Coordinates of C-alpha atoms in Angstrom, one line a residue:
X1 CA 49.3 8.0 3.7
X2 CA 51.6 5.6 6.0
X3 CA 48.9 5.8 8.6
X4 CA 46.3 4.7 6.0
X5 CA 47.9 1.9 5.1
X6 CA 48.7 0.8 8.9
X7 CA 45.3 1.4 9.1
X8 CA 44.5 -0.7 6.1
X9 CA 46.8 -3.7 7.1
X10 CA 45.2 -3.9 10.4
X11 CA 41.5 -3.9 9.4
X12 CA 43.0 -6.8 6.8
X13 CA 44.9 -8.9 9.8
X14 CA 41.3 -8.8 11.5
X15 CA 39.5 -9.7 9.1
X16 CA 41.6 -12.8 8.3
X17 CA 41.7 -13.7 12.2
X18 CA 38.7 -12.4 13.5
X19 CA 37.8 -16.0 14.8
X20 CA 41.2 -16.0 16.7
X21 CA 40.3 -12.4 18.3
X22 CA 37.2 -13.5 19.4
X23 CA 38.0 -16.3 21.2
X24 CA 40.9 -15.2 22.8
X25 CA 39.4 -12.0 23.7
X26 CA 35.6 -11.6 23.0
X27 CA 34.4 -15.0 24.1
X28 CA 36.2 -14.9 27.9
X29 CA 34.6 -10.8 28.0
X30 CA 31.4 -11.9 27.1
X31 CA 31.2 -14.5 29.3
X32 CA 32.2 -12.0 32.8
X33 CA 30.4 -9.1 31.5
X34 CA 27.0 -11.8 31.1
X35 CA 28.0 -12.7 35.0
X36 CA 28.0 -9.0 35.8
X37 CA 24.7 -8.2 33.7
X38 CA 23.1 -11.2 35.1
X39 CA 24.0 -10.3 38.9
X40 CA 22.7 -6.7 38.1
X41 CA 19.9 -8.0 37.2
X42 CA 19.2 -10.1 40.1
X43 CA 20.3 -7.4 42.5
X44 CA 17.7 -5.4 40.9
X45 CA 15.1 -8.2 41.1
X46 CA 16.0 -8.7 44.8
X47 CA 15.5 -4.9 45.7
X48 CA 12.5 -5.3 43.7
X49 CA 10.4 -7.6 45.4
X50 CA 9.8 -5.0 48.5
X51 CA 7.7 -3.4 46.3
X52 CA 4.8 -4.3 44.4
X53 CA 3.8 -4.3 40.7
X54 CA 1.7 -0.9 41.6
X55 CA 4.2 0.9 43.8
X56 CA 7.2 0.1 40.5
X57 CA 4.7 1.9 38.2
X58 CA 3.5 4.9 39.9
X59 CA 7.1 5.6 40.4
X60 CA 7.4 5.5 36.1
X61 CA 3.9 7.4 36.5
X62 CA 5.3 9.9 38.8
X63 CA 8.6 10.6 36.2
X64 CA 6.3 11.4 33.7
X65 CA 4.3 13.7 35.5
X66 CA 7.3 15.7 36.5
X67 CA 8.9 15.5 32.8
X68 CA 5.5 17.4 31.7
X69 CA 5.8 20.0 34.3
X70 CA 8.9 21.2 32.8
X71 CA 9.5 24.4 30.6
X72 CA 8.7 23.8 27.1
X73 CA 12.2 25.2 26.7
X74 CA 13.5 21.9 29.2
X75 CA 11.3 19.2 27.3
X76 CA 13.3 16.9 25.3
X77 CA 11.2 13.5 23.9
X78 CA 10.9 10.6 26.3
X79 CA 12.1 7.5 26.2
X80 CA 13.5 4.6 28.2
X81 CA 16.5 4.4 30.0
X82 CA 17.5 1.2 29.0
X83 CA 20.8 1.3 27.2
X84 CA 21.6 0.5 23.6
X85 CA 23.9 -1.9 24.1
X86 CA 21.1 -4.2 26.2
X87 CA 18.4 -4.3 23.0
X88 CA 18.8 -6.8 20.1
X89 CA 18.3 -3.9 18.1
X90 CA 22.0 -3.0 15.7
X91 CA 21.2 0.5 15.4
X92 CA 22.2 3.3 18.2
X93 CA 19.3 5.4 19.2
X94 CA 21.1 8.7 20.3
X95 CA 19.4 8.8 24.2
X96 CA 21.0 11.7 25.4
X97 CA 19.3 13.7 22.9
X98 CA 15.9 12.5 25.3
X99 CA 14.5 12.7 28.7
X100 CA 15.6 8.8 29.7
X101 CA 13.2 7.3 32.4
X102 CA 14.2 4.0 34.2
X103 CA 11.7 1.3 33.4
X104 CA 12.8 -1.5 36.3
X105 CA 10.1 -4.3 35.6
X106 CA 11.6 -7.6 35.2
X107 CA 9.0 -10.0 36.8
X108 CA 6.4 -12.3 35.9
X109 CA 3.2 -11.1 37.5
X110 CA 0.5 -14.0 37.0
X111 CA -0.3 -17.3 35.5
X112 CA -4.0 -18.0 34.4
X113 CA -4.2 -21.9 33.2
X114 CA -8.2 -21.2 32.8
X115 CA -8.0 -18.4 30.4
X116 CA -4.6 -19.6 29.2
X117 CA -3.0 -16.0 29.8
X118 CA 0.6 -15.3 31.2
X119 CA 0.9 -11.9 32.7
X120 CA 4.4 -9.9 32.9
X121 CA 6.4 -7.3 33.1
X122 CA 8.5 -5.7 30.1
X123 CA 12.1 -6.3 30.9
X124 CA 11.1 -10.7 31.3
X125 CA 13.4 -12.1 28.7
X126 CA 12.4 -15.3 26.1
X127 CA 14.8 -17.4 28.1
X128 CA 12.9 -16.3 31.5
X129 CA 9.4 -17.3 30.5
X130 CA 10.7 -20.7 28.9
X131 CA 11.5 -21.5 32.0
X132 CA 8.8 -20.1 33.5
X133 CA 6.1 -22.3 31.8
X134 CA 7.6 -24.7 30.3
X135 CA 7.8 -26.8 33.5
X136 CA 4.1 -26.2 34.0
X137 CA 3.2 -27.5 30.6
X138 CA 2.9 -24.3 28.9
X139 CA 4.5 -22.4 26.4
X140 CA 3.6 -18.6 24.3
X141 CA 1.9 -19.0 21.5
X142 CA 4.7 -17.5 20.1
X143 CA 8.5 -17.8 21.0
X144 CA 11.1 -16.1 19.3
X145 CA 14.7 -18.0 19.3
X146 CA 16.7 -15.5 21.1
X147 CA 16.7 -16.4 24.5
X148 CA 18.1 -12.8 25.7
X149 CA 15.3 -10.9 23.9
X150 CA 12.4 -9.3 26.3
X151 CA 9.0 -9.4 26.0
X152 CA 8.5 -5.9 26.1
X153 CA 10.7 -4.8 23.3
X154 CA 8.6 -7.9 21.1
X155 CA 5.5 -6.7 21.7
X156 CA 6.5 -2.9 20.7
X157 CA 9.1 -4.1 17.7
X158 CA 7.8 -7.2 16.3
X159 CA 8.6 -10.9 16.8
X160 CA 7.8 -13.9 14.9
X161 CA 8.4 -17.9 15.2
X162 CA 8.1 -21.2 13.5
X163 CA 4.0 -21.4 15.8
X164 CA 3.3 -18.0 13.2
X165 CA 1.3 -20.4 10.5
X166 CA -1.0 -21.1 13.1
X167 CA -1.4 -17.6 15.2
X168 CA 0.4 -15.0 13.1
X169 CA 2.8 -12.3 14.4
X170 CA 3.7 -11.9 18.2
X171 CA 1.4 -9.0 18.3
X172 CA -1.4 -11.6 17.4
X173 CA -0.9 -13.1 20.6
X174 CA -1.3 -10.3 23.2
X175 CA -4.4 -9.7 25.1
X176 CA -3.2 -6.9 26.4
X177 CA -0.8 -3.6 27.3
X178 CA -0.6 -1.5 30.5
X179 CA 1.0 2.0 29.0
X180 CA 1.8 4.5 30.5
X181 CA 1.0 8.1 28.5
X182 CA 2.7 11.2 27.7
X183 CA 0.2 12.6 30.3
X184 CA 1.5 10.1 32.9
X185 CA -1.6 7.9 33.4
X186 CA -1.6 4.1 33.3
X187 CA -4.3 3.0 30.8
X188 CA -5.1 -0.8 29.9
X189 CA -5.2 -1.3 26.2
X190 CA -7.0 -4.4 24.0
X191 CA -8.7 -4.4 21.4
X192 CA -12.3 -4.1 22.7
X193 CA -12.0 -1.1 25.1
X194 CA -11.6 2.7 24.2
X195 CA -8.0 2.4 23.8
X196 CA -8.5 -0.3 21.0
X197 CA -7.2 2.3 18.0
X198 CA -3.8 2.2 20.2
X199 CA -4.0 -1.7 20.5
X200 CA -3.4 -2.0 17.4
X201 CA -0.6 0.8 16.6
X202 CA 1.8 -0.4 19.7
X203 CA 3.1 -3.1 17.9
X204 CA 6.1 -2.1 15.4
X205 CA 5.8 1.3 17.2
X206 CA 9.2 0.9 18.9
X207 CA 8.7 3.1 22.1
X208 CA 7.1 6.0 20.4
X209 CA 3.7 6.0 21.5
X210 CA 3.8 5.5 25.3
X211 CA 6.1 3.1 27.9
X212 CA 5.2 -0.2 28.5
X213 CA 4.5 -1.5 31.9
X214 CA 3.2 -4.3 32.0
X215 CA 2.2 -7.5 29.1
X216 CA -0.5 -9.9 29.1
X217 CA 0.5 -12.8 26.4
X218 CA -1.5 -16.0 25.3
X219 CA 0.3 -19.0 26.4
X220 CA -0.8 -22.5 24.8
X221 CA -0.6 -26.2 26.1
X222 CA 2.5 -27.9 25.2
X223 CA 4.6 -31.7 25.4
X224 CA 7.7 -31.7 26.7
X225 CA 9.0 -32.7 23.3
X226 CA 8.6 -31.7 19.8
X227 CA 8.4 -34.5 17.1
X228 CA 10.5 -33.0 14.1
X229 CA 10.6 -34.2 11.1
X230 CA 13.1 -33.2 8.5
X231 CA 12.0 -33.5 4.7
X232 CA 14.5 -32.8 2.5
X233 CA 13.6 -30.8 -1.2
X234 CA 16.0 -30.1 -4.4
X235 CA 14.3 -27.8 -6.5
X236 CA 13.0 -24.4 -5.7
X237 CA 9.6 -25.5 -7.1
X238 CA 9.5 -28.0 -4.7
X239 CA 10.5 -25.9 -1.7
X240 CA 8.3 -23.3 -2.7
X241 CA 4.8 -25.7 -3.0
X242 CA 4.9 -28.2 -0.5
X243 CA 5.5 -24.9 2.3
X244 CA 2.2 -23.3 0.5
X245 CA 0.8 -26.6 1.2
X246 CA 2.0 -27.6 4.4
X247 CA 1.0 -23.8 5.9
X248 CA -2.2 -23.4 5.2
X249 CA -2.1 -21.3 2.6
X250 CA -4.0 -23.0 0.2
X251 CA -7.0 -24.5 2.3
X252 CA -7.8 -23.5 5.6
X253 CA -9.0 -26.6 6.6
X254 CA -5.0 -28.5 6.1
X255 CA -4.4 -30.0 9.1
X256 CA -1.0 -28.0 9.7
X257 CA 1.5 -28.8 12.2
X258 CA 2.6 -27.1 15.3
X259 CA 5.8 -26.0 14.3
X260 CA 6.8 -25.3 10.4
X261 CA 10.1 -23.7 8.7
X262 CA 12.3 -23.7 5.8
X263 CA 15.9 -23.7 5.8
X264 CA 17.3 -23.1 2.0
X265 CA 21.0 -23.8 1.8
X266 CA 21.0 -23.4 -1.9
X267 CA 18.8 -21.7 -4.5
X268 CA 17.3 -25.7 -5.2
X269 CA 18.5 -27.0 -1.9
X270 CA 16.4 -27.0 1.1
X271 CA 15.2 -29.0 4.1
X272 CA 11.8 -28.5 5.7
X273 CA 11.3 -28.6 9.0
X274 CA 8.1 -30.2 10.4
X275 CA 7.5 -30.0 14.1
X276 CA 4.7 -31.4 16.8
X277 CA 4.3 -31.5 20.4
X278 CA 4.5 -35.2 21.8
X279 CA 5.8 -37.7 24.3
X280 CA 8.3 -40.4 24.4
X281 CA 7.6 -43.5 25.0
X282 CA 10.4 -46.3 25.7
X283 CA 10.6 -47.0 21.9
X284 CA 11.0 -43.6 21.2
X285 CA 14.0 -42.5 23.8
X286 CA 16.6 -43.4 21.0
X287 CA 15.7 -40.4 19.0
X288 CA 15.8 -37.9 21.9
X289 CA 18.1 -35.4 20.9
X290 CA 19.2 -32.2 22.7
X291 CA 20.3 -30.1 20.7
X292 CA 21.0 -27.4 22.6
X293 CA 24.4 -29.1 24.6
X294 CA 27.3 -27.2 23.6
X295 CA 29.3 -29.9 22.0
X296 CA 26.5 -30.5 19.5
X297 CA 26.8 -29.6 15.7
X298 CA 24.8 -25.9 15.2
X299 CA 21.4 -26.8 14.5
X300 CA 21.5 -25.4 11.2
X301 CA 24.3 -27.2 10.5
X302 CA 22.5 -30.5 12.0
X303 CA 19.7 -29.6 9.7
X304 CA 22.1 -30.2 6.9
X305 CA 23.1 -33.7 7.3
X306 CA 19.4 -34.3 6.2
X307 CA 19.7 -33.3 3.1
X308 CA 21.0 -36.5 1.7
X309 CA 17.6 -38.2 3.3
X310 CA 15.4 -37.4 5.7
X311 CA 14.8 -38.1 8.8
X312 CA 13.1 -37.7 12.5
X313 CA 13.5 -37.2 16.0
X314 CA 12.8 -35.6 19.2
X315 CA 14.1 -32.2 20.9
X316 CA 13.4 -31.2 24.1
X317 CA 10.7 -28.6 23.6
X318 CA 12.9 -25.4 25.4
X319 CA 15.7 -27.0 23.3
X320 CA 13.7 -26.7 20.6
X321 CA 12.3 -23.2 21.2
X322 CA 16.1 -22.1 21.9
X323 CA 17.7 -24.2 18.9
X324 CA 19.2 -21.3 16.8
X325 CA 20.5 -19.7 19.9
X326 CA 23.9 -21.3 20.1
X327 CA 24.9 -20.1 16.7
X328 CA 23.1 -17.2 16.6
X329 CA 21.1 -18.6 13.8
X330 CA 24.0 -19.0 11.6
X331 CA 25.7 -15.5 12.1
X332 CA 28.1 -17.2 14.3
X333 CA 29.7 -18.9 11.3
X334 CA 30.7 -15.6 10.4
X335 CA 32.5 -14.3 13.4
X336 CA 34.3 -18.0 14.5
X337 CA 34.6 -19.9 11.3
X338 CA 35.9 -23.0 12.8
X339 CA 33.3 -22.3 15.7
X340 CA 31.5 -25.5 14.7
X341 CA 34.0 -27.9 14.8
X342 CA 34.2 -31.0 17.4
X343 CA 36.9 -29.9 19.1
X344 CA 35.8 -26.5 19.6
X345 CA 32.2 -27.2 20.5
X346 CA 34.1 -29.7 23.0
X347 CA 36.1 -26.8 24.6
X348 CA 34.9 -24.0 24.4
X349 CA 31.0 -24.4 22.9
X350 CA 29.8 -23.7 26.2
X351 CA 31.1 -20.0 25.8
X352 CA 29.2 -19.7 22.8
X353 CA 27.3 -17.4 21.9
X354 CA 28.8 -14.4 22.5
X355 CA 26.2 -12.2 23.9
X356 CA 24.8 -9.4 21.5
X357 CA 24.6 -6.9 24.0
X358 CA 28.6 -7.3 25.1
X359 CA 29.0 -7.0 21.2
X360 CA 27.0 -4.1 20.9
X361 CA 28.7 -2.6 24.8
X362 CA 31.8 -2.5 23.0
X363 CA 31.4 -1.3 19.4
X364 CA 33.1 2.1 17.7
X365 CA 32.2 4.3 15.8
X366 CA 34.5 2.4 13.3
X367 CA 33.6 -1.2 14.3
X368 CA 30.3 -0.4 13.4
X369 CA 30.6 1.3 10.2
X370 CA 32.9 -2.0 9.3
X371 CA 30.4 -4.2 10.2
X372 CA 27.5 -2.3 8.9
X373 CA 29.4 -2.3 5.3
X374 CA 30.6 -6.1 5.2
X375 CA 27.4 -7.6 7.0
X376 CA 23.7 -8.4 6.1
X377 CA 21.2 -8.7 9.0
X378 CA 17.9 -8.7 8.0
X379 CA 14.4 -10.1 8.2
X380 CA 11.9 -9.1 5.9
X381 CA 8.2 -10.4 6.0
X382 CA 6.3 -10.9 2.5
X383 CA 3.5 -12.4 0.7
X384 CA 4.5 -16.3 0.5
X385 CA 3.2 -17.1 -3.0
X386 CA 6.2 -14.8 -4.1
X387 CA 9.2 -16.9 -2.0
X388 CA 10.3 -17.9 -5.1
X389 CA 11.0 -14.2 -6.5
X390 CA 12.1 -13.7 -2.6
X391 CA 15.0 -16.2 -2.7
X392 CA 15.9 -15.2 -6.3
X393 CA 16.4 -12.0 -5.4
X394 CA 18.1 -11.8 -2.0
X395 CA 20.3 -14.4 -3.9
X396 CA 21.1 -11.9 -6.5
X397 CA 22.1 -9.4 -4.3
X398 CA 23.8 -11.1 -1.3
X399 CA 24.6 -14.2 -2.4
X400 CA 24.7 -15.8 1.2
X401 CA 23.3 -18.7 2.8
X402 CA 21.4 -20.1 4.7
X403 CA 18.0 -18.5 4.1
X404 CA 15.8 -19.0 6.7
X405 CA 11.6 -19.2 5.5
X406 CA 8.6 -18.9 8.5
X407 CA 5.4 -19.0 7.4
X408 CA 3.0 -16.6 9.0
X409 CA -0.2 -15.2 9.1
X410 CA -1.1 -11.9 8.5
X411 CA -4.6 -10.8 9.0
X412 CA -6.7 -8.2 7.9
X413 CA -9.2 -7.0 11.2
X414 CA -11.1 -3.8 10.4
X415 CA -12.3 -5.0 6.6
X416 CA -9.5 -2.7 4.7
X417 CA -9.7 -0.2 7.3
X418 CA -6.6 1.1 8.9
X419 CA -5.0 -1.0 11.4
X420 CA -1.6 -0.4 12.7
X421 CA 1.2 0.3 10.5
X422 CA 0.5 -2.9 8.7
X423 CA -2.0 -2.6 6.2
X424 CA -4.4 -5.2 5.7
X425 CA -3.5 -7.8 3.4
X426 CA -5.0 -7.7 -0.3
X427 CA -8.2 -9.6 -0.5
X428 CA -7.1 -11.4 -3.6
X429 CA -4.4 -13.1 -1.4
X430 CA -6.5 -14.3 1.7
X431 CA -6.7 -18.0 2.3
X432 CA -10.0 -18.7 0.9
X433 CA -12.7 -18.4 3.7
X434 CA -10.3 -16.4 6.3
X435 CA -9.6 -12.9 7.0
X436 CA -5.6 -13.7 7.1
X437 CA -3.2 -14.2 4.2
X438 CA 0.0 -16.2 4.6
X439 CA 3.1 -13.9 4.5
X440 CA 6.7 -15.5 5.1
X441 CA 9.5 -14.2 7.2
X442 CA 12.7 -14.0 4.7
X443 CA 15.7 -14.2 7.1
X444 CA 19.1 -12.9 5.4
X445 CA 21.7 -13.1 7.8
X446 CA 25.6 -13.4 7.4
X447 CA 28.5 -12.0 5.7
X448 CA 27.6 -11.3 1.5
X449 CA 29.3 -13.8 -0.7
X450 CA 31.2 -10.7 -2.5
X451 CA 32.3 -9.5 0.7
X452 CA 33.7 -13.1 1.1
X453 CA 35.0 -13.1 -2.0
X454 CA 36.7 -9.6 -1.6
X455 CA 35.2 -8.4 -4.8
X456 CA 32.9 -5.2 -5.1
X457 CA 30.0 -4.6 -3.2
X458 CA 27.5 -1.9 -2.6
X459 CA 25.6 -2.2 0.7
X460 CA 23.2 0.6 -0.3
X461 CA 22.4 -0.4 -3.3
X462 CA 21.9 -4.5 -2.4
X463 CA 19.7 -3.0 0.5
X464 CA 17.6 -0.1 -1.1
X465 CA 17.5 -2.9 -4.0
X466 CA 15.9 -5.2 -1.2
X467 CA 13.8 -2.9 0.2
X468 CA 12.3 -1.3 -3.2
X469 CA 11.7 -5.3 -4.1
X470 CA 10.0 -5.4 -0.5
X471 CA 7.6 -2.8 -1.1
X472 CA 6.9 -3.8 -4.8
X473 CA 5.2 -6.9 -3.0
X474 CA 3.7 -5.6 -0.3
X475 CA 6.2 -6.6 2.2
X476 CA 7.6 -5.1 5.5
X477 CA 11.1 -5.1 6.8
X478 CA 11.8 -5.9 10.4
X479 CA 12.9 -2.6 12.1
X480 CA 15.7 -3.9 14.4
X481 CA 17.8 -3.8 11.5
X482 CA 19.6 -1.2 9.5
X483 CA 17.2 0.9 6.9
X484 CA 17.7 2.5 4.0
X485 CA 14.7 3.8 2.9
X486 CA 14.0 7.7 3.0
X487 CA 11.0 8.8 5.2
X488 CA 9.2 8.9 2.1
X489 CA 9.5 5.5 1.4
X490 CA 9.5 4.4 4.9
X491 CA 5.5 6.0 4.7
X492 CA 5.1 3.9 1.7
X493 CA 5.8 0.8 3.0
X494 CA 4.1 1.2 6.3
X495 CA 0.6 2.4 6.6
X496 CA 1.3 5.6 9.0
X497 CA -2.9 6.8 9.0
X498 CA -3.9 5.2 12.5
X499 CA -0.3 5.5 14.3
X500 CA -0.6 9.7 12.9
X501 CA -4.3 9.5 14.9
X502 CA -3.3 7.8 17.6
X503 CA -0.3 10.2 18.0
X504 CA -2.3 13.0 18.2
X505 CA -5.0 11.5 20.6
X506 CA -2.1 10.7 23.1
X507 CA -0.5 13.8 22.8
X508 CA 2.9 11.7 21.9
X509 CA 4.1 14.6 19.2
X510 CA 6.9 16.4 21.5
X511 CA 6.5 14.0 24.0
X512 CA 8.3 11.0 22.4
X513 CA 10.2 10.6 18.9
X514 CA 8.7 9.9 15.6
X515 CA 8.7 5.9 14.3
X516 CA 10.7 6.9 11.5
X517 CA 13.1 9.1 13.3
X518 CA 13.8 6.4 16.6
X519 CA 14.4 3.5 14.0
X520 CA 16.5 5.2 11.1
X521 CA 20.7 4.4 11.8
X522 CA 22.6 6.8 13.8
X523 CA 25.2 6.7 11.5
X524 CA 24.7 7.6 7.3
X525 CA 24.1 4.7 6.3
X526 CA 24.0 5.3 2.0
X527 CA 26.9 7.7 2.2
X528 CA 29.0 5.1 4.5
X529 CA 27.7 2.2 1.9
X530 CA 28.9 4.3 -1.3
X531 CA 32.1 5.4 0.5
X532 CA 33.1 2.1 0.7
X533 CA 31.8 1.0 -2.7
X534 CA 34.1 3.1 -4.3
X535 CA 36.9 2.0 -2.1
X536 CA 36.9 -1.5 -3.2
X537 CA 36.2 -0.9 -6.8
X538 CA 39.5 1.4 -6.7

């Protein structure tokens, strides 16, 4: 009972300083163990570039090979031997329970400027390629925020950015995969050739279907800046139309802009975000802004100031690309709530963000159950003309903001048919003339008001709540987050028909683990969740 308490008091005292702790302890860590990663990486690089593209996957090739020589009594599922701690991802895939094969591909293979094609390796991060192509006038089609996210792990999760109104989902913008199989050959995949069923199942199929070895991604022209305009809205209604408008998704032939989001700060307060690439001219250099310096304001928090009117300038395109980075979006907020003030961004903003994977490196059993319980980190992706029943409901049962809104484009390619774990979208909700409707990325991130508030909360039931409401519209949740839907309803809101096929075809079944079973949480998610339920309603 003493220990309890002790126990008790402490979790309190961190949760009442847990800016102070990080600072003092988590920011300095983060920042050495990023040096250590980071010269890792480069050693590996270095060592790397006596060998060739070919040579690095035979030896992946040649791993396999040997894995399916083994007993049948010696076989355990394959998967990479990247750690857990190194993927955006917050759940904890149990490796040791697998056959772990070292995928060492970090480089950027090719640039084709005639067929505007960028060709890499897995393990080439956001940041990498931004400053890969950026330079030489070029940018992907579509760039998540994150600059420590990889390529790879995009390609077989799922990514999606404020371009997505124009292209659709980052899967949209691959041209192609290099796998290798269960069998240990290296096959080519698009979707033309006689591996086109697996084109289209490799995206949200999170390492289950084969290893990736190599990426070839659209890239598309760019500026070096991007024109943004900020328009501010106070009503829902208002919010909610002029994005329907300003998407597409109400005539394909809007002229749309290059860039297009929503933040919502309240349920009728919002600020939409309209962004193009362009130069500066001499008039123009007043409005520069790089926002991306450390002593700036968060970007979200930048974006707030135009609430009271709107305004314009222009970012830096990487700075652009990289704006939510700093802040982490806005989760930051939660972790160091005096992290956006002058004097810290002055100090000791350049130490900010503190990388995910030290966060993840060092989490407990404990720290993650805690987390798990008093945090919400989701992205959810769903029909657009229902944002408003979105915001109303991931309102109800979080009660935190931001919200952040992307438009994007989901299409339907085989006429109905099967195609990847994402069905195609109704017909009755395709832009008129198109074989794409226009979804919407819903992203919840942040500490739950009642958490903040220290009243009752349920995290299984706001999240099965979420999810049931997800399904009800024909919505899918991002799988890098926490899940709490059974396998049943996992199978209900994905389409598993062509990713069962495909499983078969490629002899994956025993050779690597089932979606469902590589994405669900490591830990019990609903029992933890109603466990702590009870505790604060005691």
């Amino acid at each position: 009972m003493v220990l309890e308490r002790v126990k008790a008091k402490a979790i309190r005292w961190l949760e009442d300083n847990r800016g102070l702790v990080i600072v003092l302890f988590c920011l300095p860590a983060s920042f050495l163990f990023d040096l250590f990663i980071q010269l890792r990486i480069y050693l590996d690089r270095k060592f790397s570039t006596v060998t060739s593209h070919k040579q690095r996957v035979q030896k992946i090739q040649d791993q396999v090979t040997e894995w399916s020589k083994l007993p049948k009594s010696e076989k355990k599922p394959l998967c990479t031997a990247r750690p857990n701690w190194l993927s955006l991802s917050t759940t904890f895939f149990d490796k040791k329970k697998c056959h772990q094969v070292p995928i060492d591909l970090h480089d950027v293979l090719s640039l084709d400027e005639k067929n505007l094609t960028v060709t890499v390796e897995p393990n080439v991060t956001v940041r990498e390629i931004c400053k890969y192509l950026i330079p030489k006038g070029y940018t992907l089609a579509v760039t998540l925020e994150i600059g420590d996210a990889t390529l790879g792990g995009l390609a077989f999760g799922v990514g999606m950015t404020t371009y997505s109104h124009k292209v659709g989902l980052y899967q949209e913008a691959i041209v192609s995969y290099e796998v290798v199989t269960a069998d240990g050959n290296m096959i080519t995949v698009t979707d033309s050739n006689e591996h086109s069923d697996l084109f289209y199942c490799l995206p949200w199929s999170h390492g289950t279907l084969g290893f990736l070895v190599g990426l070839t991604l659209r890239i598309v022209k760019v500026k070096p800046y991007v024109h943004m305009q900020y328009i501010p809205c106070h009503s829902q209604d208002e919010y909610c139309q002029k994005i329907m408008e300003l998407s597409g998704a109400t005539n394909k032939d809007t002229k749309v802009a290059d860039y297009l989001e929503v933040t919502i700060y309240d349920k009728n307060e919002a600020v939409i975000m309209v962004g193009n690439f362009a130069d500066v001219d001499s008039r123009s250099k007043p409005k520069i802004n790089d926002v991306c310096w450390f002593y700036k304001p968060w970007f979200y928090k930048h974006v707030e100031t135009f609430l009271r009117k709107g305004g314009e300038e222009y970012i830096p395109l990487e700075s652009y690309l990289l704006r939510h980075n700093r802040a982490i979006f806005w989760v930051l907020e939660s972790m160091i709530p005096f992290g956006n003030h002058p004097v810290f961004r002055a100090f000791l903003g350049w130490l900010c963000p503190p990388k995910p994977a030290f966060l993840k490196f060092t989490t407990t059993q404990a720290v993650r159950e805690m987390t798990f319980a008093k945090q919400v980190f989701q992205d959810i992706v769903m029909p657009l003309d229902t944002l408003k029943e979105q915001v109303d409901t991931a309102v109800k049962l979080f009660d935190t903001y931001p919200l952040l809104v992307y438009p994007c484009r989901i299409y339907d390619h085989k006429g109905g048919a099967p195609q990847g774990q994402l069905r195609a979208p109704p017909k009755s909700r395709l832009v008129p003339g198109t074989n794409y409707s226009m979804f919407n990325d819903l992203g919840v991130y942040g500490t739950p008001g009642p958490v903040e508030r220290r009243e009752a909360y349920n995290p299984t039931y706001a999240m099965r709540a979420m999810e049931k409401f997800t399904r009800d519209v024909g919505g899918y949740s991002f799988l890098y987050a926490d899940i709490f839907m059974s396998e049943e309803e996992f199978n209900e809101m994905f389409d598993m028909t062509l990713y069962n096929q495909v499983r078969a075809k490629y002899y994956c079944d025993g050779a690597f683990p089932r979606l469902y079973d590589k994405v669900k949480p490591e830990i019990d998610v609903i029992a933890i969740g109603e466990t702590y339920a009870v505790k604060k309603d005691e």
